[in-house]
């Protein structure tokens, strides 16, 4: 590359813009977390200052842990997310394998049918989904959420995974067939391990909207036993509007698990996006 | 009940269909294809496609004396013509269009700018910037909505204090509480949250432009800004198209942010009401209003048609005109 594109002012300018935007992106998150560790007077007196030994206070966290049943909500979210993820990946990979591996009549039609759901949001079917869940007695169960999220995640999973499965070498699969492996063994023992990186990408893409969803928990499972952490946080925040310590602490508690997971998986996620899987 | 019977019959048809197709040639019937496809197709059909169809169907019925009666387009006539519904509907639709416009004119240019800067070669800390700018995207609407509500609150001095630093304190007003600003403020919060997605997709597109193309441009003396406008931008137009349609679908389906920040009534005075919150109120009822599944279904059908229209415009008008370059 020519040196003309890398003059010093240009580089400084680029850093200035990116740094400014980074500050804009992180500022609200940081200010919430920082203030959650301060006493009420300090939250209002000096909102931009970090907590000092004098203003440090955990009253917000003790309120949240004493009041809301967050551990339970957290478990619900975890069960729903993990189970939906498992079914999306398993069913999605199986369907993707069938579509990419075998030639049968109606193959591309089936692919198109499954791809419909990428563009049309499942939320528009809510009225009938609720009726279906009422009829089958699944309202206020985690099963209802798992079913809905599995259906929601499948279209994109099938689409991305079948792109990757096309790249698995035919020779390998045929060698397996000659050795007398069944089609199921070929799928589970040969193909699945090879597409594991793309499974991770799909997993991340599927997980974030499920964990963060408010609509379906609100409509299908609002009972105390089945509340997810997102819904629980929403209701808790609504109740404690005037208790700023508790609100800031609850927000921080909701942010931190996601943030920690993100820091661990961010390379995977960003590689997934930039590898062109979703283009 | 009707739903579950329909599920079974469709499932039978589907499996039967595959069976007939596969059995016709002399090959032995390949059961494994059915086994591989069945779970995904069944769940997807039962939980997504049939309820969607069911919702479209419900929009043509009314509950009269405890039973569903076919009324044709009566629900839509009420939605567009009856002032009890139409005022709110057109208001929500207008707001939704404005919500989308703000996204298009703010989110995409910022995304392109950030991606262009990130993709400049030998930029230090680019991984850090990428990771940090994407953080808001992974947070839930509940967190985002509430955090901004607190920051913009006149009770808590964060926003006025910050504006004081740059001498603009006099410009501060409670943006979320004023009818004329609330929707734009919420749209900008949503842009803040989602700018990471266009940034990443365009960044990926910029990285996939081969070195030779850039070198050829440099040989012809096209560098810097003109290189971006004349070479790179045309090459990333397909990505911008995809981002636009994703934004469109996401915006006309949005609900969570408005609900968490302003509640189901989408205040002040419905000024932030969009189709998602309107659907929620119509379907479940809120305060004095009684929930009406049929009108809810009619609104969902309108959202479906709008989204379908947008997707069709994209597929048939935009995508076919954008030339994709294969390297």
Coordinates of C-alpha atoms in Angstrom, one line a residue:
Chain A
X1 CA 0.0 0.0 0.0
X2 CA 1.2 3.5 -0.7
X3 CA 2.3 5.7 2.1
X4 CA -0.1 8.4 1.0
X5 CA -3.0 6.6 2.6
X6 CA -1.2 6.4 5.9
X7 CA -0.2 9.9 6.7
X8 CA 0.1 10.7 10.4
X9 CA -2.9 13.2 10.6
X10 CA -5.1 10.6 8.8
X11 CA -4.2 7.9 11.4
X12 CA -4.8 10.3 14.3
X13 CA -8.1 11.3 12.7
X14 CA -9.2 7.7 12.4
X15 CA -8.3 7.0 16.0
X16 CA -10.0 10.1 17.2
X17 CA -13.3 9.1 15.5
X18 CA -13.1 5.5 16.6
X19 CA -12.2 6.4 20.1
X20 CA -15.1 9.0 20.3
X21 CA -17.5 6.4 19.1
X22 CA -16.2 3.8 21.5
X23 CA -16.7 6.2 24.4
X24 CA -20.3 6.8 23.1
X25 CA -20.9 3.0 22.9
X26 CA -19.5 2.2 26.4
X27 CA -20.4 5.3 28.4
X28 CA -24.0 4.3 29.3
X29 CA -22.9 0.9 30.3
X30 CA -20.0 2.1 32.4
X31 CA -22.0 4.9 34.1
X32 CA -24.6 2.4 35.2
X33 CA -22.1 -0.1 36.6
X34 CA -20.0 2.6 38.3
X35 CA -23.0 4.3 40.0
X36 CA -24.4 1.0 41.2
X37 CA -21.6 0.8 43.7
X38 CA -22.4 4.3 45.2
X39 CA -24.6 5.6 47.9
X40 CA -27.8 7.4 47.0
X41 CA -26.4 10.8 47.8
X42 CA -23.3 10.2 45.7
X43 CA -25.4 8.9 42.8
X44 CA -27.2 12.2 42.5
X45 CA -24.4 14.5 43.9
X46 CA -21.6 13.4 41.5
X47 CA -23.0 10.9 38.9
X48 CA -19.8 11.1 36.8
X49 CA -17.3 10.4 39.7
X50 CA -16.1 6.9 40.4
X51 CA -17.0 5.5 43.8
X52 CA -14.6 6.5 46.6
X53 CA -14.2 4.7 49.9
X54 CA -16.6 7.3 51.4
X55 CA -19.3 6.9 48.8
X56 CA -19.0 3.2 48.2
X57 CA -22.2 1.4 49.1
X58 CA -23.7 -2.0 48.2
X59 CA -27.2 -1.2 49.4
X60 CA -28.6 -1.6 45.9
X61 CA -27.2 -5.1 45.5
X62 CA -28.5 -6.2 48.9
X63 CA -32.0 -4.8 48.0
X64 CA -32.0 -6.7 44.7
X65 CA -30.9 -10.0 46.1
X66 CA -33.3 -9.7 49.0
X67 CA -36.3 -8.7 46.9
X68 CA -36.3 -10.3 43.5
X69 CA -35.9 -14.0 42.9
X70 CA -33.1 -13.4 40.4
X71 CA -31.3 -16.6 40.8
X72 CA -34.5 -18.5 39.9
X73 CA -35.1 -16.2 36.9
X74 CA -31.6 -16.7 35.8
X75 CA -32.0 -20.5 36.0
X76 CA -35.1 -20.2 33.8
X77 CA -33.3 -18.1 31.2
X78 CA -30.5 -20.6 31.2
X79 CA -32.7 -23.6 30.8
X80 CA -34.7 -22.0 28.0
X81 CA -31.6 -20.7 26.1
X82 CA -29.6 -23.9 26.4
X83 CA -32.5 -26.2 25.5
X84 CA -33.5 -24.1 22.5
X85 CA -29.9 -23.8 21.4
X86 CA -29.5 -27.6 21.6
X87 CA -32.6 -28.3 19.5
X88 CA -31.9 -25.5 17.0
X89 CA -28.4 -26.9 16.4
X90 CA -29.4 -30.6 16.3
X91 CA -32.5 -30.2 14.1
X92 CA -30.9 -27.4 12.1
X93 CA -27.8 -29.4 11.4
X94 CA -29.8 -32.5 10.5
X95 CA -32.0 -30.6 8.0
X96 CA -29.1 -28.8 6.6
X97 CA -27.3 -32.1 6.0
X98 CA -30.4 -33.5 4.2
X99 CA -30.7 -30.4 2.0
X100 CA -27.0 -30.2 1.2
X101 CA -26.1 -33.9 0.9
X102 CA -29.0 -35.6 -0.9
X103 CA -30.6 -34.9 -4.2
X104 CA -34.3 -35.5 -4.0
X105 CA -37.4 -34.0 -5.6
X106 CA -38.5 -30.9 -3.8
X107 CA -35.1 -30.2 -2.4
X108 CA -34.8 -26.6 -3.3
X109 CA -38.5 -26.0 -2.6
X110 CA -37.9 -27.3 0.9
X111 CA -34.9 -25.1 1.3
X112 CA -36.9 -22.1 0.2
X113 CA -39.7 -23.0 2.6
X114 CA -37.3 -23.2 5.5
X115 CA -35.7 -19.9 4.5
X116 CA -39.0 -18.0 4.6
X117 CA -38.6 -17.7 8.3
X118 CA -35.4 -15.7 8.0
X119 CA -37.3 -12.7 6.7
X120 CA -40.8 -13.1 8.3
X121 CA -40.6 -12.6 12.1
X122 CA -42.3 -15.3 14.2
X123 CA -43.7 -12.6 16.4
X124 CA -46.4 -11.9 13.8
X125 CA -47.9 -15.3 14.5
X126 CA -48.2 -14.5 18.2
X127 CA -52.0 -14.5 18.3
X128 CA -52.3 -18.0 17.0
X129 CA -49.2 -19.2 18.9
X130 CA -50.9 -18.2 22.1
X131 CA -54.1 -20.1 21.1
X132 CA -52.0 -23.1 20.2
X133 CA -50.2 -23.0 23.6
X134 CA -53.5 -22.5 25.5
X135 CA -55.1 -25.5 23.6
X136 CA -52.1 -27.7 24.4
X137 CA -51.9 -26.6 28.0
X138 CA -48.4 -25.2 27.6
X139 CA -49.0 -21.7 28.7
X140 CA -46.7 -20.7 31.6
X141 CA -44.3 -23.5 30.9
X142 CA -40.7 -23.2 29.8
X143 CA -41.6 -25.8 27.1
X144 CA -43.7 -23.3 25.3
X145 CA -40.7 -20.9 25.1
X146 CA -38.3 -23.6 24.1
X147 CA -40.6 -24.6 21.2
X148 CA -41.1 -21.1 20.0
X149 CA -37.4 -20.2 20.1
X150 CA -36.5 -23.5 18.4
X151 CA -38.8 -22.6 15.5
X152 CA -37.5 -19.0 15.5
X153 CA -33.8 -20.1 15.3
X154 CA -34.2 -22.9 12.8
X155 CA -34.4 -21.0 9.5
X156 CA -31.2 -19.1 9.9
X157 CA -29.4 -22.2 11.3
X158 CA -30.5 -24.4 8.4
X159 CA -29.4 -21.6 5.9
X160 CA -26.0 -21.0 7.4
X161 CA -25.2 -24.7 8.2
X162 CA -26.1 -26.0 4.7
X163 CA -23.7 -23.5 3.2
X164 CA -20.9 -24.9 5.3
X165 CA -22.0 -28.5 4.9
X166 CA -21.6 -28.2 1.1
X167 CA -17.9 -27.6 1.7
X168 CA -17.3 -30.9 3.5
X169 CA -15.4 -33.2 1.1
X170 CA -17.5 -35.7 -0.8
X171 CA -14.5 -38.2 -0.8
X172 CA -14.6 -38.4 2.9
X173 CA -18.3 -39.2 3.0
X174 CA -18.0 -41.7 0.2
X175 CA -15.0 -43.4 1.9
X176 CA -17.2 -43.7 5.0
X177 CA -20.0 -45.3 2.8
X178 CA -17.6 -47.8 1.3
X179 CA -16.5 -48.7 4.8
X180 CA -20.2 -49.6 5.5
X181 CA -21.1 -46.6 7.7
X182 CA -24.7 -45.8 7.8
X183 CA -25.9 -42.3 6.8
X184 CA -26.6 -41.5 10.4
X185 CA -23.0 -42.4 11.4
X186 CA -21.6 -40.4 8.6
X187 CA -23.6 -37.4 9.8
X188 CA -22.9 -37.7 13.5
X189 CA -19.3 -39.0 13.3
X190 CA -17.8 -37.5 10.2
X191 CA -19.7 -34.3 9.2
X192 CA -20.7 -32.8 12.5
X193 CA -17.2 -32.6 14.0
X194 CA -16.1 -30.9 10.8
X195 CA -18.7 -28.1 10.9
X196 CA -18.2 -27.4 14.6
X197 CA -16.8 -23.9 14.0
X198 CA -19.8 -22.9 12.0
X199 CA -22.1 -24.5 14.7
X200 CA -20.5 -22.1 17.2
X201 CA -21.3 -19.2 15.0
X202 CA -24.9 -20.2 14.6
X203 CA -25.0 -20.8 18.4
X204 CA -23.9 -17.2 19.2
X205 CA -26.4 -15.8 16.7
X206 CA -29.2 -17.9 18.1
X207 CA -28.4 -17.3 21.7
X208 CA -28.4 -13.5 21.9
X209 CA -32.0 -12.9 20.7
X210 CA -33.3 -15.7 22.9
X211 CA -31.6 -14.5 26.0
X212 CA -32.7 -10.9 25.4
X213 CA -36.3 -11.6 24.3
X214 CA -39.0 -9.9 26.2
X215 CA -42.1 -10.4 24.0
X216 CA -42.6 -14.2 24.3
X217 CA -41.9 -14.5 28.0
X218 CA -44.3 -11.6 28.6
X219 CA -47.0 -13.3 26.6
X220 CA -46.5 -17.0 26.9
X221 CA -44.9 -17.5 30.3
X222 CA -45.4 -14.5 32.7
X223 CA -46.0 -16.6 35.8
X224 CA -43.6 -16.3 38.8
X225 CA -42.1 -19.8 38.2
X226 CA -41.4 -19.3 34.6
X227 CA -40.1 -15.7 34.4
X228 CA -36.9 -15.3 32.5
X229 CA -34.3 -12.9 33.7
X230 CA -35.2 -10.3 31.0
X231 CA -38.8 -10.2 32.0
X232 CA -37.9 -10.4 35.7
X233 CA -35.6 -7.4 35.3
X234 CA -38.3 -5.5 33.4
X235 CA -40.9 -6.0 36.1
X236 CA -38.4 -5.4 38.9
X237 CA -37.4 -2.1 37.3
X238 CA -41.0 -1.1 36.9
X239 CA -41.6 -1.7 40.7
X240 CA -38.6 0.1 42.0
X241 CA -38.7 3.2 39.8
X242 CA -37.8 5.4 42.7
X243 CA -35.2 3.2 44.3
X244 CA -32.2 4.3 42.2
X245 CA -29.7 2.1 44.1
X246 CA -31.8 -1.0 43.4
X247 CA -32.4 -0.1 39.8
X248 CA -28.7 0.5 39.0
X249 CA -27.7 -2.7 40.8
X250 CA -30.3 -4.7 39.0
X251 CA -29.2 -3.3 35.6
X252 CA -25.6 -4.1 36.5
X253 CA -26.5 -7.6 37.5
X254 CA -28.3 -8.0 34.2
X255 CA -25.4 -6.6 32.2
X256 CA -22.6 -8.5 33.7
X257 CA -23.3 -12.1 32.8
X258 CA -23.9 -11.1 29.1
X259 CA -20.8 -8.9 29.1
X260 CA -18.6 -11.6 30.6
X261 CA -19.9 -14.2 28.0
X262 CA -19.4 -11.6 25.3
X263 CA -15.8 -11.0 26.2
X264 CA -15.1 -14.7 26.2
X265 CA -16.9 -15.4 22.9
X266 CA -16.4 -12.1 21.1
X267 CA -13.7 -13.4 18.8
X268 CA -15.9 -16.3 17.8
X269 CA -18.8 -14.0 17.2
X270 CA -16.9 -11.4 15.2
X271 CA -15.2 -14.1 13.1
X272 CA -18.6 -15.6 12.5
X273 CA -19.9 -12.3 11.2
X274 CA -16.9 -11.4 9.1
X275 CA -16.5 -14.8 7.6
X276 CA -19.4 -14.0 5.3
X277 CA -21.7 -16.6 6.8
X278 CA -24.6 -14.1 7.0
X279 CA -24.0 -12.3 3.7
Chain B
X1 CA -57.8 -27.8 19.0
X2 CA -58.3 -26.9 15.3
X3 CA -54.6 -26.0 15.2
X4 CA -53.3 -29.3 16.4
X5 CA -55.3 -31.3 14.0
X6 CA -54.2 -29.2 11.2
X7 CA -50.6 -29.7 12.3
X8 CA -51.0 -33.4 12.1
X9 CA -52.6 -33.4 8.7
X10 CA -50.0 -31.1 7.3
X11 CA -47.2 -33.2 8.8
X12 CA -48.8 -36.3 7.2
X13 CA -49.0 -34.6 3.9
X14 CA -45.4 -33.5 4.1
X15 CA -44.0 -36.8 5.1
X16 CA -46.3 -38.6 2.6
X17 CA -45.1 -36.2 -0.1
X18 CA -41.5 -36.9 0.5
X19 CA -42.2 -40.6 0.6
X20 CA -43.9 -40.6 -2.7
X21 CA -41.2 -38.6 -4.3
X22 CA -38.4 -40.7 -3.0
X23 CA -40.1 -44.0 -3.7
X24 CA -40.8 -43.3 -7.4
X25 CA -37.4 -44.1 -8.8
X26 CA -36.0 -47.7 -8.6
X27 CA -33.8 -46.7 -5.7
X28 CA -34.8 -48.1 -2.3
X29 CA -36.8 -45.6 -0.3
X30 CA -34.3 -43.4 1.6
X31 CA -35.8 -43.1 5.0
X32 CA -32.8 -41.2 6.4
X33 CA -33.8 -38.1 4.4
X34 CA -37.1 -38.1 6.1
X35 CA -35.5 -38.7 9.5
X36 CA -33.1 -35.8 9.0
X37 CA -35.7 -33.4 7.8
X38 CA -38.6 -34.3 9.9
X39 CA -37.8 -32.7 13.3
X40 CA -36.9 -29.3 11.8
X41 CA -39.8 -29.2 9.4
X42 CA -42.3 -30.3 12.0
X43 CA -41.3 -27.8 14.6
X44 CA -41.0 -25.0 12.1
X45 CA -44.3 -25.8 10.5
X46 CA -46.2 -26.3 13.7
X47 CA -44.9 -23.3 15.7
X48 CA -44.1 -20.8 12.9
X49 CA -45.9 -21.4 9.6
X50 CA -49.3 -22.6 10.9
X51 CA -49.6 -19.9 13.5
X52 CA -48.7 -17.3 10.9
X53 CA -51.4 -18.7 8.6
X54 CA -53.7 -19.0 11.6
X55 CA -53.2 -15.3 12.4
X56 CA -53.9 -14.2 8.9
X57 CA -57.0 -16.3 9.0
X58 CA -58.2 -15.0 12.4
X59 CA -58.0 -11.5 11.0
X60 CA -61.0 -12.3 8.8
X61 CA -63.2 -13.5 11.7
X62 CA -65.0 -11.8 14.6
X63 CA -66.0 -13.2 17.9
X64 CA -69.8 -12.9 18.0
X65 CA -71.7 -14.7 20.8
X66 CA -68.8 -16.8 21.8
X67 CA -68.1 -18.2 18.4
X68 CA -65.9 -17.1 15.5
X69 CA -67.9 -15.8 12.6
X70 CA -66.4 -15.1 9.2
X71 CA -66.7 -11.3 8.5
X72 CA -64.5 -10.9 5.5
X73 CA -62.5 -7.7 5.5
X74 CA -64.7 -6.1 8.2
X75 CA -61.8 -6.0 10.7
X76 CA -59.6 -4.1 8.2
X77 CA -62.4 -1.7 7.5
X78 CA -62.6 -0.9 11.2
X79 CA -58.8 -0.6 11.4
X80 CA -58.7 2.0 8.6
X81 CA -62.0 3.6 9.0
X82 CA -63.3 3.5 12.6
X83 CA -61.8 6.4 14.4
X84 CA -61.4 4.3 17.6
X85 CA -58.8 2.2 15.7
X86 CA -57.8 4.2 12.7
X87 CA -56.4 7.2 14.6
X88 CA -54.1 4.9 16.5
X89 CA -53.2 2.8 13.5
X90 CA -52.2 5.6 11.2
X91 CA -50.3 7.2 14.1
X92 CA -48.4 4.0 14.8
X93 CA -47.7 3.5 11.1
X94 CA -46.4 7.1 10.7
X95 CA -44.3 6.7 13.8
X96 CA -42.9 3.5 12.5
X97 CA -42.0 5.0 9.2
X98 CA -40.2 7.8 11.0
X99 CA -38.4 5.2 13.2
X100 CA -37.2 3.5 10.1
X101 CA -36.1 6.7 8.4
X102 CA -34.0 7.7 11.4
X103 CA -32.3 4.3 11.3
X104 CA -31.6 4.6 7.6
X105 CA -30.1 8.1 7.7
X106 CA -28.2 7.8 10.9
X107 CA -27.3 4.1 11.4
X108 CA -26.0 3.3 8.0
X109 CA -23.7 6.3 7.4
X110 CA -22.2 5.8 10.9
X111 CA -21.8 2.1 10.3
X112 CA -20.1 2.7 6.9
X113 CA -17.8 5.4 8.4
X114 CA -16.8 3.2 11.3
X115 CA -16.3 0.1 9.1
X116 CA -14.2 2.2 6.6
X117 CA -12.0 3.4 9.4
X118 CA -11.7 0.0 11.0
X119 CA -10.7 -1.6 7.7
X120 CA -7.8 0.7 7.0
X121 CA -4.7 -1.5 7.0
X122 CA -2.3 -1.5 9.9
X123 CA -4.7 0.3 12.2
X124 CA -3.8 -0.4 15.8
X125 CA -6.3 -1.5 18.4
X126 CA -8.8 -2.3 15.7
X127 CA -9.9 -5.5 17.5
X128 CA -10.5 -3.5 20.6
X129 CA -12.6 -0.9 18.8
X130 CA -14.6 -3.6 17.1
X131 CA -15.3 -5.4 20.3
X132 CA -16.2 -2.3 22.2
X133 CA -18.5 -0.8 19.6
X134 CA -20.4 -4.0 19.3
X135 CA -21.1 -4.2 23.1
X136 CA -24.5 -2.4 23.0
X137 CA -25.8 -4.8 20.4
X138 CA -25.6 -7.8 22.7
X139 CA -27.4 -6.1 25.6
X140 CA -31.1 -6.6 26.0
X141 CA -33.6 -3.9 25.3
X142 CA -34.6 -3.9 28.9
X143 CA -31.1 -2.8 29.9
X144 CA -30.7 -0.4 27.0
X145 CA -34.1 1.2 27.5
X146 CA -33.8 1.6 31.2
X147 CA -30.1 2.8 31.2
X148 CA -30.9 5.5 28.7
X149 CA -34.1 6.5 30.6
X150 CA -31.9 7.0 33.7
X151 CA -29.2 8.9 31.8
X152 CA -31.7 11.2 30.1
X153 CA -33.7 11.7 33.2
X154 CA -33.7 15.3 34.5
X155 CA -33.8 13.8 38.0
X156 CA -30.3 12.4 37.6
X157 CA -27.9 15.0 36.4
X158 CA -25.9 12.9 33.9
X159 CA -27.1 14.3 30.7
X160 CA -27.3 18.0 31.8
X161 CA -23.9 17.7 33.5
X162 CA -22.3 16.3 30.4
X163 CA -23.9 19.0 28.2
X164 CA -22.7 21.6 30.7
X165 CA -19.1 20.4 30.0
X166 CA -19.5 21.6 26.4
X167 CA -21.5 24.6 27.3
X168 CA -24.8 23.4 25.9
X169 CA -26.7 23.0 29.1
X170 CA -29.4 25.4 28.0
X171 CA -30.3 22.9 25.2
X172 CA -31.2 20.1 27.7
X173 CA -34.9 19.1 28.0
X174 CA -36.4 15.9 29.1
X175 CA -36.3 14.4 25.6
X176 CA -38.2 11.2 26.4
X177 CA -41.0 13.1 28.1
X178 CA -41.7 15.6 25.3
X179 CA -44.1 14.6 22.5
X180 CA -42.1 16.2 19.8
X181 CA -38.7 14.6 20.7
X182 CA -39.6 11.3 22.3
X183 CA -39.8 9.2 19.2
X184 CA -36.6 10.6 17.6
X185 CA -34.8 10.1 20.9
X186 CA -35.9 6.5 21.0
X187 CA -34.9 5.9 17.4
X188 CA -31.5 7.3 18.2
X189 CA -31.2 5.0 21.2
X190 CA -32.0 2.1 19.0
X191 CA -29.4 3.3 16.4
X192 CA -26.9 3.5 19.3
X193 CA -27.7 -0.1 20.1
X194 CA -27.6 -1.6 16.7
X195 CA -24.9 0.3 14.8
X196 CA -22.6 -2.6 15.5
X197 CA -24.4 -4.8 12.9
X198 CA -24.0 -2.5 9.8
X199 CA -20.5 -1.8 11.0
X200 CA -19.6 -5.5 11.1
X201 CA -21.3 -6.5 7.9
X202 CA -19.7 -3.6 5.9
X203 CA -16.4 -4.3 7.6
X204 CA -16.6 -7.9 6.3
X205 CA -17.5 -6.6 2.8
X206 CA -14.6 -4.2 2.8
X207 CA -12.2 -6.9 3.9
X208 CA -13.4 -9.1 1.1
X209 CA -12.4 -6.6 -1.6
X210 CA -9.3 -8.1 -3.2
X211 CA -5.9 -6.3 -2.9
X212 CA -5.5 -6.3 -6.7
X213 CA -8.6 -4.0 -7.2
X214 CA -7.2 -1.5 -4.7
X215 CA -3.7 -1.7 -6.2
X216 CA -5.1 -1.2 -9.7
X217 CA -6.9 1.9 -8.4
X218 CA -3.8 3.2 -6.8
X219 CA -1.9 2.7 -10.1
X220 CA -4.5 4.9 -11.7
X221 CA -3.9 7.5 -9.0
X222 CA -7.2 7.0 -7.2
X223 CA -6.4 7.1 -3.5
X224 CA -7.9 8.3 -0.2
X225 CA -11.4 9.6 -0.3
X226 CA -12.0 9.2 -4.0
X227 CA -10.9 5.6 -3.7
X228 CA -13.5 5.1 -1.1
X229 CA -16.3 6.8 -3.1
X230 CA -15.4 5.4 -6.5
X231 CA -14.1 1.9 -5.8
X232 CA -15.1 0.6 -2.4
X233 CA -18.6 2.1 -2.0
X234 CA -19.9 0.5 -5.2
X235 CA -18.5 -2.8 -4.2
X236 CA -20.2 -2.8 -0.8
X237 CA -23.6 -1.6 -2.1
X238 CA -25.0 -5.2 -1.9
X239 CA -24.1 -5.3 1.8
X240 CA -25.8 -1.9 2.4
X241 CA -28.9 -3.3 0.6
X242 CA -29.0 -6.3 3.0
X243 CA -28.5 -4.1 6.0
X244 CA -31.4 -1.9 4.8
X245 CA -33.8 -4.8 4.5
X246 CA -32.7 -6.3 7.9
X247 CA -33.3 -2.9 9.4
X248 CA -36.7 -2.6 7.7
X249 CA -37.8 -6.0 9.0
X250 CA -36.4 -5.3 12.5
X251 CA -38.0 -1.8 12.7
X252 CA -41.5 -2.8 11.6
X253 CA -41.4 -5.6 14.1
X254 CA -39.9 -3.6 17.0
X255 CA -41.6 -3.5 20.3
X256 CA -39.2 -4.2 23.2
X257 CA -37.4 -0.8 23.4
X258 CA -40.6 1.3 23.3
X259 CA -42.2 -1.0 25.8
X260 CA -39.4 -0.9 28.3
X261 CA -38.7 2.8 28.0
X262 CA -42.2 4.2 27.7
X263 CA -44.6 1.3 28.7
X264 CA -47.4 -0.3 26.6
X265 CA -49.1 3.1 26.3
X266 CA -46.1 4.4 24.3
X267 CA -46.3 7.8 25.9
X268 CA -46.2 10.7 26.1
X269 CA -49.7 10.7 24.5
X270 CA -49.0 7.8 22.1
X271 CA -46.2 9.9 20.4
X272 CA -43.9 6.8 20.4
X273 CA -46.5 4.3 19.5
X274 CA -45.3 1.9 16.8
X275 CA -47.0 -1.1 15.2
X276 CA -45.5 -3.5 17.7
X277 CA -46.8 -1.7 20.8
X278 CA -50.2 -1.1 19.0
X279 CA -50.5 -4.8 18.3
X280 CA -49.7 -5.6 22.0
X281 CA -52.4 -3.2 23.3
X282 CA -55.0 -4.4 20.7
X283 CA -54.3 -8.1 21.4
X284 CA -54.0 -8.0 25.2
X285 CA -55.9 -4.9 26.1
X286 CA -54.5 -2.3 28.4
X287 CA -56.2 -0.5 31.3
X288 CA -59.6 0.4 30.0
X289 CA -59.3 -1.2 26.6
X290 CA -60.3 -4.9 26.4
X291 CA -58.1 -7.3 24.4
X292 CA -59.3 -8.3 21.0
X293 CA -57.5 -11.2 19.4
X294 CA -59.2 -10.6 16.0
X295 CA -58.2 -7.0 15.8
X296 CA -54.7 -8.0 17.0
X297 CA -54.6 -10.5 14.2
X298 CA -55.7 -7.8 11.7
X299 CA -52.8 -5.6 12.9
X300 CA -50.4 -8.5 12.7
X301 CA -51.6 -9.1 9.2
X302 CA -50.9 -5.5 8.2
X303 CA -47.4 -5.8 9.7
X304 CA -47.0 -9.0 7.7
X305 CA -48.0 -7.4 4.5
X306 CA -45.8 -4.4 5.1
X307 CA -42.8 -6.6 5.8
X308 CA -43.6 -8.8 2.9
X309 CA -43.9 -5.8 0.7
X310 CA -40.5 -4.5 1.8
X311 CA -38.9 -7.9 1.3
X312 CA -40.4 -8.1 -2.2
X313 CA -39.2 -4.6 -3.1
X314 CA -35.8 -5.6 -2.0
X315 CA -35.7 -9.0 -3.8
X316 CA -37.2 -7.9 -7.1
X317 CA -36.2 -4.2 -7.4
X318 CA -33.1 -3.6 -5.4
X319 CA -31.2 -6.8 -5.4
X320 CA -31.6 -7.5 -9.1
X321 CA -30.2 -4.0 -9.9
X322 CA -27.3 -4.2 -7.6
X323 CA -24.5 -5.9 -9.4
X324 CA -22.6 -8.4 -7.4
X325 CA -19.0 -8.7 -8.1
X326 CA -17.5 -12.1 -7.9
X327 CA -13.8 -12.2 -7.3

